[in-house]
mmCIF file of C-alpha atoms in Angstrom:
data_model
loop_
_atom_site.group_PDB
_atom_site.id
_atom_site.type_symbol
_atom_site.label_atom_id
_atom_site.label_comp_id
_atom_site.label_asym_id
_atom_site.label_seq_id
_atom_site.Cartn_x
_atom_site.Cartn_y
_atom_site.Cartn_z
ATOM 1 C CA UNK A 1 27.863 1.561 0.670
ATOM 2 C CA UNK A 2 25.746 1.404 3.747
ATOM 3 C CA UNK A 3 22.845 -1.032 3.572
ATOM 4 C CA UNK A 4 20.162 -2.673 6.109
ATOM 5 C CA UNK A 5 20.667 -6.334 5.655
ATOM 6 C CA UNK A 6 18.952 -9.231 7.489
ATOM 7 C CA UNK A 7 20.571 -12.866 6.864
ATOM 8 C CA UNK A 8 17.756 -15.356 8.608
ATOM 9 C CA UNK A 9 14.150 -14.188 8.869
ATOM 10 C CA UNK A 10 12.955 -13.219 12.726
ATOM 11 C CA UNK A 11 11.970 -10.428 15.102
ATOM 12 C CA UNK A 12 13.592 -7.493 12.947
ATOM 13 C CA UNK A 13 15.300 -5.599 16.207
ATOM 14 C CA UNK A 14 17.384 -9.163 16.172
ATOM 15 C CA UNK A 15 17.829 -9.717 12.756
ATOM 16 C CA UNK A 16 18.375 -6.452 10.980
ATOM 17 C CA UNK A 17 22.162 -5.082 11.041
ATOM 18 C CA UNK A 18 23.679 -2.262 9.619
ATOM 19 C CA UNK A 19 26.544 -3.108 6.709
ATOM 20 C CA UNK A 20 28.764 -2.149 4.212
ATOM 21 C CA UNK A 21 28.231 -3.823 1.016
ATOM 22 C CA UNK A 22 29.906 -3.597 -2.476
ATOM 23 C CA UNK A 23 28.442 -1.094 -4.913
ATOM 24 C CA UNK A 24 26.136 -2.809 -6.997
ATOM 25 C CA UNK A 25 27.904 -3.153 -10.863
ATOM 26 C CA UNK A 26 25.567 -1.513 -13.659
ATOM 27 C CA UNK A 27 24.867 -3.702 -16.496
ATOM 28 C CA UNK A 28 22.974 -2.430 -19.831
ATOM 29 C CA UNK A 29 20.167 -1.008 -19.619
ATOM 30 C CA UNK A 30 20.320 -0.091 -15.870
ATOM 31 C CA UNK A 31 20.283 2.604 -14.016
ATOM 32 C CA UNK A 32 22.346 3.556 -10.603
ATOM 33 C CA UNK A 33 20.174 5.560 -8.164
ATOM 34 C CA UNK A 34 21.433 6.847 -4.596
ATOM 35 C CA UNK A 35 18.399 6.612 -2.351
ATOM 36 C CA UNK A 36 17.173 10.118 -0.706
ATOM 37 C CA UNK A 37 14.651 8.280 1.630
ATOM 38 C CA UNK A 38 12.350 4.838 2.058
ATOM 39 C CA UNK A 39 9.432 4.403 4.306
ATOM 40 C CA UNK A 40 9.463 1.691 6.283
ATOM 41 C CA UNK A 41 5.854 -0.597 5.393
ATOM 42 C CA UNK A 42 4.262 -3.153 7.098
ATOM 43 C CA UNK A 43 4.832 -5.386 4.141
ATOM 44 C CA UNK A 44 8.693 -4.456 4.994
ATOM 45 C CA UNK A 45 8.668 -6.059 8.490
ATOM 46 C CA UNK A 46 6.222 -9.386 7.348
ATOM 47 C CA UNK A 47 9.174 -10.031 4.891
ATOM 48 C CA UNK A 48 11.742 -9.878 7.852
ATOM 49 C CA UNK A 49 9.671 -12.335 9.888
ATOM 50 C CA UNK A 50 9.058 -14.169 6.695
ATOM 51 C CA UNK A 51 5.501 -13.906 6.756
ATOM 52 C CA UNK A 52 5.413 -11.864 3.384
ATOM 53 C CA UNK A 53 4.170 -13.213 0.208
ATOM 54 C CA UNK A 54 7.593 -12.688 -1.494
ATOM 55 C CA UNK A 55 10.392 -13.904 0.781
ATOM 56 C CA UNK A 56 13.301 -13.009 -1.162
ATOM 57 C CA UNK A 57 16.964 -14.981 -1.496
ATOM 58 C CA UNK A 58 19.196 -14.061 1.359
ATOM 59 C CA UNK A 59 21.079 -12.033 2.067
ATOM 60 C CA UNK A 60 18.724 -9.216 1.465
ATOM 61 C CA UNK A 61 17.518 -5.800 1.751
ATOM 62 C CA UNK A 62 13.575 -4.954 2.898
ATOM 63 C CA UNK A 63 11.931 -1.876 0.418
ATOM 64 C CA UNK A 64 9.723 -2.037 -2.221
ATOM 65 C CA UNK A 65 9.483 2.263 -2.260
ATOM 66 C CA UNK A 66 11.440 5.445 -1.933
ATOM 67 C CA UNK A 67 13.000 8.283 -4.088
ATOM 68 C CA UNK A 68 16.621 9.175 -4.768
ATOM 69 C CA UNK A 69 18.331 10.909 -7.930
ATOM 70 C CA UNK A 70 20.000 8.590 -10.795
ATOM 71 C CA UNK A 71 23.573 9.263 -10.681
ATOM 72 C CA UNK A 72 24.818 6.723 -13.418
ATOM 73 C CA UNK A 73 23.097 4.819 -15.975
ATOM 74 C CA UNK A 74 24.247 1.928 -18.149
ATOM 75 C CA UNK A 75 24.506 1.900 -22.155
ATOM 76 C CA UNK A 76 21.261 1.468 -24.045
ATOM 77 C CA UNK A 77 19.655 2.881 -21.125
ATOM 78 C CA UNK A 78 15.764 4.136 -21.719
ATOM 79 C CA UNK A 79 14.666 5.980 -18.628
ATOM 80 C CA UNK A 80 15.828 9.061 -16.726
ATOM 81 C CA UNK A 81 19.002 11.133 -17.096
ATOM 82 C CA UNK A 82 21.859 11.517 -14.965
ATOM 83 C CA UNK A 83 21.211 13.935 -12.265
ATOM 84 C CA UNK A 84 16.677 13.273 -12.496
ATOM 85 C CA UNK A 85 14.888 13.078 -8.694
ATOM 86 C CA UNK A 86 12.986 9.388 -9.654
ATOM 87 C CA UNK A 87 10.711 6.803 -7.665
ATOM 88 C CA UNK A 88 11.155 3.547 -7.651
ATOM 89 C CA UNK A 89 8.488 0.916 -9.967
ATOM 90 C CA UNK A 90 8.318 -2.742 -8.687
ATOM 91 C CA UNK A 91 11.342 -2.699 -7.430
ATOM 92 C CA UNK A 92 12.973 -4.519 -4.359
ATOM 93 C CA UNK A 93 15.674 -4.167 -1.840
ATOM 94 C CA UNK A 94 15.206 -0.460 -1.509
ATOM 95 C CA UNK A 95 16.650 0.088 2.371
ATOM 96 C CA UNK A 96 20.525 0.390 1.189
ATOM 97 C CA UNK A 97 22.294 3.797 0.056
ATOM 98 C CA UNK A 98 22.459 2.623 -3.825
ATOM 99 C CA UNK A 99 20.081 0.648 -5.471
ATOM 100 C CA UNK A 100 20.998 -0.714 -9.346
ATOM 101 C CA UNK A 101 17.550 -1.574 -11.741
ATOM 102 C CA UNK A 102 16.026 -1.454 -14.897
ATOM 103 C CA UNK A 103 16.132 2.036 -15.850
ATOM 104 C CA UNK A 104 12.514 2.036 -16.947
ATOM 105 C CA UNK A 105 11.441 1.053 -14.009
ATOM 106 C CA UNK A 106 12.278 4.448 -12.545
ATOM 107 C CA UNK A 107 9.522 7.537 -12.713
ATOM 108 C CA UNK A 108 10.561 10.898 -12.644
ATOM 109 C CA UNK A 109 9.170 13.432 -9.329
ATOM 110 C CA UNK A 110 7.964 16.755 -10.568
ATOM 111 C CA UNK A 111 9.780 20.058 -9.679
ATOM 112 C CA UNK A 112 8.719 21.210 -6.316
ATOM 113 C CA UNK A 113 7.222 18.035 -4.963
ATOM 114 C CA UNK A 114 8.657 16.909 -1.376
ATOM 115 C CA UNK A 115 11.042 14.570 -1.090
ATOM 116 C CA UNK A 116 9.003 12.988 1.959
ATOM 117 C CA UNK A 117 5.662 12.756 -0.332
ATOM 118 C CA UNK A 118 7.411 11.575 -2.930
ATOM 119 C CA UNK A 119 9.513 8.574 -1.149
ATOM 120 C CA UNK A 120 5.531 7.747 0.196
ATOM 121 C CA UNK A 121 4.048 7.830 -3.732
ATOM 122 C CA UNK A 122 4.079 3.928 -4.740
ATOM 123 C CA UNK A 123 2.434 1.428 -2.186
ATOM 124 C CA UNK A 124 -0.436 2.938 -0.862
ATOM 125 C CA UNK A 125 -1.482 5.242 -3.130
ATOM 126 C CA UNK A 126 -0.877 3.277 -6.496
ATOM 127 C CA UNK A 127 -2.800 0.404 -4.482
ATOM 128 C CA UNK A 128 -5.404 2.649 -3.758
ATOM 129 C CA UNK A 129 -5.010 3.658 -7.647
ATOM 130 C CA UNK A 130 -5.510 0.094 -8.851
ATOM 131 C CA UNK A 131 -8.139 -1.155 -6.845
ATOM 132 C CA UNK A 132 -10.237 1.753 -8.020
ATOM 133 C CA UNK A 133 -9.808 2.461 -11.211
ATOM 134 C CA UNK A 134 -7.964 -0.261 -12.961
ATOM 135 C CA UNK A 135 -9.739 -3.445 -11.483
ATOM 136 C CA UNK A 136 -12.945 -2.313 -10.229
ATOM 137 C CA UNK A 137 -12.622 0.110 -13.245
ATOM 138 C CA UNK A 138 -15.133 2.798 -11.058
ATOM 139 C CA UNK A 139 -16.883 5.527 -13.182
ATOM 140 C CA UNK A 140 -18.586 8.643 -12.074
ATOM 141 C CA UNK A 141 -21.443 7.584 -9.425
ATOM 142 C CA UNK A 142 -20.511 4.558 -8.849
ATOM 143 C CA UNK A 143 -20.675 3.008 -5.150
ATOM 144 C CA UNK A 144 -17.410 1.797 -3.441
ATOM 145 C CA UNK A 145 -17.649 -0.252 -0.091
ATOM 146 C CA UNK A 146 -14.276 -0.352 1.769
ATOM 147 C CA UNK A 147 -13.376 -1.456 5.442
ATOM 148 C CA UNK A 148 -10.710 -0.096 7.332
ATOM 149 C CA UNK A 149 -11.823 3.147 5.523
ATOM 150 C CA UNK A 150 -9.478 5.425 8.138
ATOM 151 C CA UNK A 151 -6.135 3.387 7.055
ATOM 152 C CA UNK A 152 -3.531 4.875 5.052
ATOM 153 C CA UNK A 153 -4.913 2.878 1.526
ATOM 154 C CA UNK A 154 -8.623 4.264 2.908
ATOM 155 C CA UNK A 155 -7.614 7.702 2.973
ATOM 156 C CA UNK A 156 -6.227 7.582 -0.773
ATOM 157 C CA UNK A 157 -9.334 5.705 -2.099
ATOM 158 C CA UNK A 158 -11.308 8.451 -0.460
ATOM 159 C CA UNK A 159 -9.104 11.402 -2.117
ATOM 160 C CA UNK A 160 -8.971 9.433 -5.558
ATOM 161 C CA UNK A 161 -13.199 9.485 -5.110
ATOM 162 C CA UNK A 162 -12.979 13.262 -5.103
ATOM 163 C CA UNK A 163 -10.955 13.293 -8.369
ATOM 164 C CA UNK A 164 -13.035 10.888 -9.997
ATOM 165 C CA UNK A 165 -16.108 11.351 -8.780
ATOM 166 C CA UNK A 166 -17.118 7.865 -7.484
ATOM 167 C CA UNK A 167 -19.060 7.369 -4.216
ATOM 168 C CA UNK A 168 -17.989 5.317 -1.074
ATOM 169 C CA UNK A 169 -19.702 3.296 1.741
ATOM 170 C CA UNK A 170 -17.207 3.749 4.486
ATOM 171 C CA UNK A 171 -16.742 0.717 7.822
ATOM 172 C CA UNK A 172 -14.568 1.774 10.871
ATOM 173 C CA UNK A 173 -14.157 0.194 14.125
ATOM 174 C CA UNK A 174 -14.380 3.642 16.144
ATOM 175 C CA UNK A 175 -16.803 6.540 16.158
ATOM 176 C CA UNK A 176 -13.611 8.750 16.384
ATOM 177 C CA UNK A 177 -12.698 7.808 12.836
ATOM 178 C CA UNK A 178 -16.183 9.413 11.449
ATOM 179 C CA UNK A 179 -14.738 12.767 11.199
ATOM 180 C CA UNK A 180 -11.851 11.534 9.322
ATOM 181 C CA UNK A 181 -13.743 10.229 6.342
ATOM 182 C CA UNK A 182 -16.185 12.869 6.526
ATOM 183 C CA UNK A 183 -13.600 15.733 6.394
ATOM 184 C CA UNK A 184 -12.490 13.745 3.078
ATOM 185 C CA UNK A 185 -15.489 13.153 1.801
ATOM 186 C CA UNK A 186 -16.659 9.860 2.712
ATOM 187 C CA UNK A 187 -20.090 9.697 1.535
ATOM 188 C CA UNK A 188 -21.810 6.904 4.109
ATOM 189 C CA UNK A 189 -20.380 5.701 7.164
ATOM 190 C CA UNK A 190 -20.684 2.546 9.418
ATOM 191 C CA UNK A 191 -19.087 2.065 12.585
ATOM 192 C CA UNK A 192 -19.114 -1.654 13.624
ATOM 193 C CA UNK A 193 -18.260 -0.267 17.140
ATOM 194 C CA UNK A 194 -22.339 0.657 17.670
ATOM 195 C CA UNK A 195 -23.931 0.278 14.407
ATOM 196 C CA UNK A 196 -25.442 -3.252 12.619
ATOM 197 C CA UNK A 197 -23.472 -3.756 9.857
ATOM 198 C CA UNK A 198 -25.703 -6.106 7.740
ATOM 199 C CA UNK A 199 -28.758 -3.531 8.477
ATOM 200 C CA UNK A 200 -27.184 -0.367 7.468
ATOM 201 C CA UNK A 201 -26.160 -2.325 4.520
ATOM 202 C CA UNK A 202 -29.383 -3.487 3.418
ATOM 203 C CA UNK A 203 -30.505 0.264 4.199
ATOM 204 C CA UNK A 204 -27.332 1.969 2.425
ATOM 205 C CA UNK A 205 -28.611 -0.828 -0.440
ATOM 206 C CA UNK A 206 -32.522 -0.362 -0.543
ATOM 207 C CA UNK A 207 -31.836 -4.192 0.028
ATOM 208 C CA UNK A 208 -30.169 -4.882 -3.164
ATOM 209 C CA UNK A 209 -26.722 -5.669 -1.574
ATOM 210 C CA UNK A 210 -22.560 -4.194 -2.336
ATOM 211 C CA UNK A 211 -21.878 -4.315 -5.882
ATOM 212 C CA UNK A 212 -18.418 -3.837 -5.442
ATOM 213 C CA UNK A 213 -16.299 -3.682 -2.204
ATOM 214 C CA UNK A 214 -12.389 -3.838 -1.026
ATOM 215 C CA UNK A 215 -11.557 -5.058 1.989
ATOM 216 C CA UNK A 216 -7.989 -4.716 3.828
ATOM 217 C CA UNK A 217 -9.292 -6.789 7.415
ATOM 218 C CA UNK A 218 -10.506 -10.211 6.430
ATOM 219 C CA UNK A 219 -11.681 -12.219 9.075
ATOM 220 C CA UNK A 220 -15.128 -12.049 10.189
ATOM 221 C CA UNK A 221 -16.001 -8.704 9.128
ATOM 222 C CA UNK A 222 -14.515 -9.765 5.574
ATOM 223 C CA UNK A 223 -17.103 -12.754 5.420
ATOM 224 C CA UNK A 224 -19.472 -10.357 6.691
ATOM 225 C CA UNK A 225 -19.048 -7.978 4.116
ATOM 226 C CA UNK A 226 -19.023 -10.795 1.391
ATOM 227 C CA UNK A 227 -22.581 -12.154 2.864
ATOM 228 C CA UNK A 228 -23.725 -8.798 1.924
ATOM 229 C CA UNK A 229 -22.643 -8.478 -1.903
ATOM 230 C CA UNK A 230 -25.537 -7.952 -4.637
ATOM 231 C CA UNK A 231 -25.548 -10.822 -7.224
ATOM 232 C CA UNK A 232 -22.650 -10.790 -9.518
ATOM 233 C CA UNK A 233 -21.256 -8.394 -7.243
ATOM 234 C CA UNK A 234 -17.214 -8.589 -6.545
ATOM 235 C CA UNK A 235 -15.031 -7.854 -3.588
ATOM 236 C CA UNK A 236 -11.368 -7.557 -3.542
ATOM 237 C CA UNK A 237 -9.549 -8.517 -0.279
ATOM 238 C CA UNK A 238 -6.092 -7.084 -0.480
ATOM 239 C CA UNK A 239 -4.983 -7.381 3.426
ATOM 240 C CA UNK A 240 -5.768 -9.046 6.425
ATOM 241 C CA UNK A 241 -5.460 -6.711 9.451
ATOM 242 C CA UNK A 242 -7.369 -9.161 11.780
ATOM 243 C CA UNK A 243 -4.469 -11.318 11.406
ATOM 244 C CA UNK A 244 -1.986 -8.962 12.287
ATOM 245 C CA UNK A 245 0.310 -10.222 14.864
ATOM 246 C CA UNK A 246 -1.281 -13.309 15.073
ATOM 247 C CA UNK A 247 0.202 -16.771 14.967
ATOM 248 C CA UNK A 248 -2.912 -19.373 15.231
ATOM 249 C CA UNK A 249 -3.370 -20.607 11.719
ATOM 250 C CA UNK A 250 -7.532 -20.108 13.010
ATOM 251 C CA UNK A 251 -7.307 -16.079 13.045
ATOM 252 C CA UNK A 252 -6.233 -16.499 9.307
ATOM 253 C CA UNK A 253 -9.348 -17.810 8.285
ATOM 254 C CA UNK A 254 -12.545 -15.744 6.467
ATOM 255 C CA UNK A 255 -15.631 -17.876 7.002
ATOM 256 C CA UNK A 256 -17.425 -17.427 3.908
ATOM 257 C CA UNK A 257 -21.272 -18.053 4.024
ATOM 258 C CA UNK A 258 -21.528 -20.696 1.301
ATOM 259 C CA UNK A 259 -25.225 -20.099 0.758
ATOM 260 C CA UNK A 260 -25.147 -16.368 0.026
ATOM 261 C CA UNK A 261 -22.213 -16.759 -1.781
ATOM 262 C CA UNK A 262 -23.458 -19.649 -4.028
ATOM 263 C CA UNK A 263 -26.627 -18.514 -4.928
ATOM 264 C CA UNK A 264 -25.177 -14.188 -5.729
ATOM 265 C CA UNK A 265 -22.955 -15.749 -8.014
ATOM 266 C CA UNK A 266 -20.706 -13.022 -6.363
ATOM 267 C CA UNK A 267 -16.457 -12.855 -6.535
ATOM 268 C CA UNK A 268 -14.194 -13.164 -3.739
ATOM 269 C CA UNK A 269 -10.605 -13.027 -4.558
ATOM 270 C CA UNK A 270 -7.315 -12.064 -3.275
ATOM 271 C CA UNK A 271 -5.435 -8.781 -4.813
ATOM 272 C CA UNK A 272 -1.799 -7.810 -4.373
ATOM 273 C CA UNK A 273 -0.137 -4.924 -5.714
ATOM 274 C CA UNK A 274 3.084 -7.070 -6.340
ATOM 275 C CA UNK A 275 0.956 -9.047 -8.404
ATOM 276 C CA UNK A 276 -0.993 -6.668 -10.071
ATOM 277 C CA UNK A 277 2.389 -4.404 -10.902
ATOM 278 C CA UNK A 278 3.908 -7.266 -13.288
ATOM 279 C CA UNK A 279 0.512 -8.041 -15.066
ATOM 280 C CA UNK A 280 0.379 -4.976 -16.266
ATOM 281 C CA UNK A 281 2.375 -3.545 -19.383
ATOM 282 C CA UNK A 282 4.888 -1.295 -17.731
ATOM 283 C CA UNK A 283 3.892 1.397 -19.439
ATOM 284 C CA UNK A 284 1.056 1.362 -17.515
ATOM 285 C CA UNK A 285 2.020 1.394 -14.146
ATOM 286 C CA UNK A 286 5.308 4.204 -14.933
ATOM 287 C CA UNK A 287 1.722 6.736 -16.365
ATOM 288 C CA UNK A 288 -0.379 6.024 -13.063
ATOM 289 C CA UNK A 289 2.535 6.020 -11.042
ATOM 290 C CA UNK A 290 3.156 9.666 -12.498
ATOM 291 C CA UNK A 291 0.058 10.390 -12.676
ATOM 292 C CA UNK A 292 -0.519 10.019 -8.993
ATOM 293 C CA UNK A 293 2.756 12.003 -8.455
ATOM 294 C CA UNK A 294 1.030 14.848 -10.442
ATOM 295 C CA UNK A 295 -1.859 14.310 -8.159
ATOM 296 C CA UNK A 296 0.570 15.006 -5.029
ATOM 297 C CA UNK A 297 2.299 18.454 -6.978
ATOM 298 C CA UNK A 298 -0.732 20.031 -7.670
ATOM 299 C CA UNK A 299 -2.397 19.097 -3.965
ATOM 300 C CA UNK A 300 -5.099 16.993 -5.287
ATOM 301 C CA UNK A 301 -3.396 14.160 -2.940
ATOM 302 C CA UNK A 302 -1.946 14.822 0.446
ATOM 303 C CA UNK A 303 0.957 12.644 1.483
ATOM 304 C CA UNK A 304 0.951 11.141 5.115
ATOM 305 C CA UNK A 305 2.676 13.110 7.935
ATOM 306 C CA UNK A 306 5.905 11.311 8.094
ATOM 307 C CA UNK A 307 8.923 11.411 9.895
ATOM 308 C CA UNK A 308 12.257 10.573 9.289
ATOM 309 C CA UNK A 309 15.424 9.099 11.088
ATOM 310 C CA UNK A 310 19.247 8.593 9.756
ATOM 311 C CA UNK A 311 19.219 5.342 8.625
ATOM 312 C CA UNK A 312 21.847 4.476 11.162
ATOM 313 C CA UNK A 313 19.477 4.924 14.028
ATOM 314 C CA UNK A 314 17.161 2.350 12.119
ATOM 315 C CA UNK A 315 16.683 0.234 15.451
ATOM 316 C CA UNK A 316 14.263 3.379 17.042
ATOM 317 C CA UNK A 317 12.635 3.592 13.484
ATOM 318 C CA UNK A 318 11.845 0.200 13.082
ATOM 319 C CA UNK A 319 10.568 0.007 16.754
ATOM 320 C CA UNK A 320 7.866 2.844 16.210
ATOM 321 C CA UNK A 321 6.779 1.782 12.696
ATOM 322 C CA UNK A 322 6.426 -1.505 14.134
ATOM 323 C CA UNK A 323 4.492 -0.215 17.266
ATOM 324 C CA UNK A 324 1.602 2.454 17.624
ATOM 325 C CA UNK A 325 2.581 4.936 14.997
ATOM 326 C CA UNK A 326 -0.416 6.916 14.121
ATOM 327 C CA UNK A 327 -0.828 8.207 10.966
ATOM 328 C CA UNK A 328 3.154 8.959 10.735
ATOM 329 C CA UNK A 329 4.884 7.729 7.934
ATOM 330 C CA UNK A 330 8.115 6.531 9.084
ATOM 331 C CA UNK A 331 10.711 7.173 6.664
ATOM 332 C CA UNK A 332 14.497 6.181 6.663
ATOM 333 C CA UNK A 333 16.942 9.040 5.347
ATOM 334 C CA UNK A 334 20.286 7.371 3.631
ATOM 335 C CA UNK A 335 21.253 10.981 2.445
ATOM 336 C CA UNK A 336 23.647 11.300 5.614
#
C-alpha cells in the first residue's frame, strides 16, 4: 500500500517521500480501514520538523484525522461492521492508504454527511468541543473569552455557543475579521489592531475581570489576557501561534504578571487534545465525537471549505497547507 513516510525529522518538502509499505497484519480486536481522505494539520507538519509534542518512533506516518470505510476487522472485534464509512478516535499515522487500530476507536459518519466534512470532524471541532463543554464545563449564559477568535478552533467554539447557548468575548488582530464572528454570532469583539485590550476588558467586565478564557496565541497577548482574569478565574492555553515559525527559545515565552496572578488566585495551564483524548473514558470521546458528527448532518456545524489533492501530488499539498492557505482545509485523497 501507498503511504507518506518521513525517516529523520526536517523541512517536510525534504523529508516526506512517497512509499510502498506492507499491509498492516490485523490482530484481535482490530479493525482494517482504507482511508477515503486526511487533512493535512499544522500539528501534522510540527511532528515532521519534530517540534510536536508527540514525536513518534521512526519510520512513521503524520495524521491524527480522516475517514475511510472498514473493510476487515479482527475476531472479538467491538466496533463497526465490514463495509461502515468511520472516523478515526486518537489515532496516529493516518497519511497511508490502510490504517490497522482498535476497532473501538473508530466512529461511524451518518448517511449523507460529506466525505470532506467528515475527514475534517476530529481536531478542531472535538477541541473546540472539549474546551467548552467538558473542561470549562460552560452552561447557558455563561461568558467565554477566546483569542484568535477567526481561526478554524474559533469558528467551532463560536457555532458550539449557538447550540448551547453560552456567550463569547471575541480578540482578533484585524478589523476585517469582525464580520466573521459577527456573522456567527460572536457576541463582543476586540480588535488588538486599534482597540485597548485591558480597557475593553475591564468595560466588557464592569471591572470584575475574565472568568474563564482559551487562548490559542500565547505570547504577550496570552499574559495579557491572563493579567486580566477575575479571581479564581481559569484560562486554558491550548496553542501558541506567536511562536509559529519561530526558532528563538525567547518568542516561546508568556510573561506572566506575577502580581495579578498571585493575588486572583487565577489558573493558567496548558491543554492538549492528545492529552485530554486518553483521560477520558473512551466512551466518552466515541459520543462527542458522534455527537459533533450529528452536529455536521443536520447543519448545526459547517465544515471548513477544503480542498483536496491525490495523495501522490502531496509535495503541492503540503506546500499550500504549509503556506497562506486561507480558510481551506487541505485534504489528501488516498481513494485513487
Amino acid at each position: 500500500m501507498k503511504a507518506l513516510i518521513f525517516r529523520e525529522t526536517g523541512e517536510p518538502k525534504s523529508v516526506l517521500k512517497l512509499e510502498e509499505i506492507s499491509p498492516p497484519p490485523l490482530a484481535p480486536g482490530e479493525a482494517l480501514v482504507r482511508v477515503l481522505l486526511s487533512p493535512i494539520n499544522a500539528s501534522d507538519l510540527h511532528m515532521v520538523r519534530g517540534r510536536y509534542g508527540y514525536q513518534p518512533e521512526l519510520p512513521a506516518s503524520p495524521g491524527i484525522e480522516g475517514v475511510g470505510i472498514v473493510e476487515a476487522v479482527g475476531p472479538s472485534a467491538q466496533g463497526p461492521m465490514v463495509g461502515t464509512r468511520v472516523v478515526f478516535v486518537d489515532t496516529w499515522n493516518t497519511w497511508r492508504e490502510q490504517i490497522v487500530c482498535p476497532a473501538d476507536k473508530l466512529v461511524p459518519v451518518p448517511d449523507g454527511m460529506d466525505d470532506s466534512a467528515a475527514a475534517a470532524s476530529y481536531i478542531n471541532p472535538l477541541t473546540a468541543w472539549a474546551l467548552t463543554k467538558s473542561t470549562h464545563n460552560l452552561k447557558e449564559g455563561d461568558w467565554l473569552l477566546q483569542t484568535a477568535a477567526a481561526s478554524s478552533v474559533g469558528k467551532f467554539v463560536l457555532q458550539l455557543a449557538q447550540q448551547y447557548r453560552f456567550r463569547t468575548i471575541n480578540v482578533v488582530r484585524r478589523r476585517e475579521q469582525e464580520s466573521i464572528i459577527r456573522n456567527l454570532g460572536g457576541d463582543e469583539v476586540i480588535c488588538t489592531a486599534d482597540e485597548d485590550l485591558r480597557s475593553r476588558l475591564q468595560e466588557l467586565t464592569a471591572g470584575k475581570g475574565v472568568e474563564r478564557a482559551i487562548d490559542c496565541v500565547a505570547g504577550d497577548l496570552g499574559a495579557e489576557i491572563a493579567r486580566n482574569l477575575a479571581p479564581a478565574g481559569t484560562m486554558l492555553v491550548y496553542g501558541a501561534l506567536s511562536s509559529h515559525r519561530q526558532t528563538d527559545p525567547a518568542k516561546f515565552l508568556m510573561p506572566l504578571f506575577a502580581p495579578r496572578l498571585i493575588y486572583s488566585t487565577a489558573t493558567v495551564r496548558g491543554w492538549w487534545l492528545p492529552r485530554w483524548v486518553p483521560s477520558q473514558p473512551l466512551a466518552e470521546v466515541r459520543a462527542a465525537t458522534s455527537d459533533l458528527l450529528t452536529m455536521f448532518s443536520k447543519g448545526a456545524l459547517t465544515p471548513p471549505v477544503s480542498v483536496r489533492y491525490s495523495v501522490k501530488d502531496f509535495q503541492e499539498a503540503v506546500s499550500l497547507a504549509d503556506g497562506e492557505a486561507g480558510q481551506e482545509k487541505v485534504l489528501l485523497d488516498f481513494s485513487d
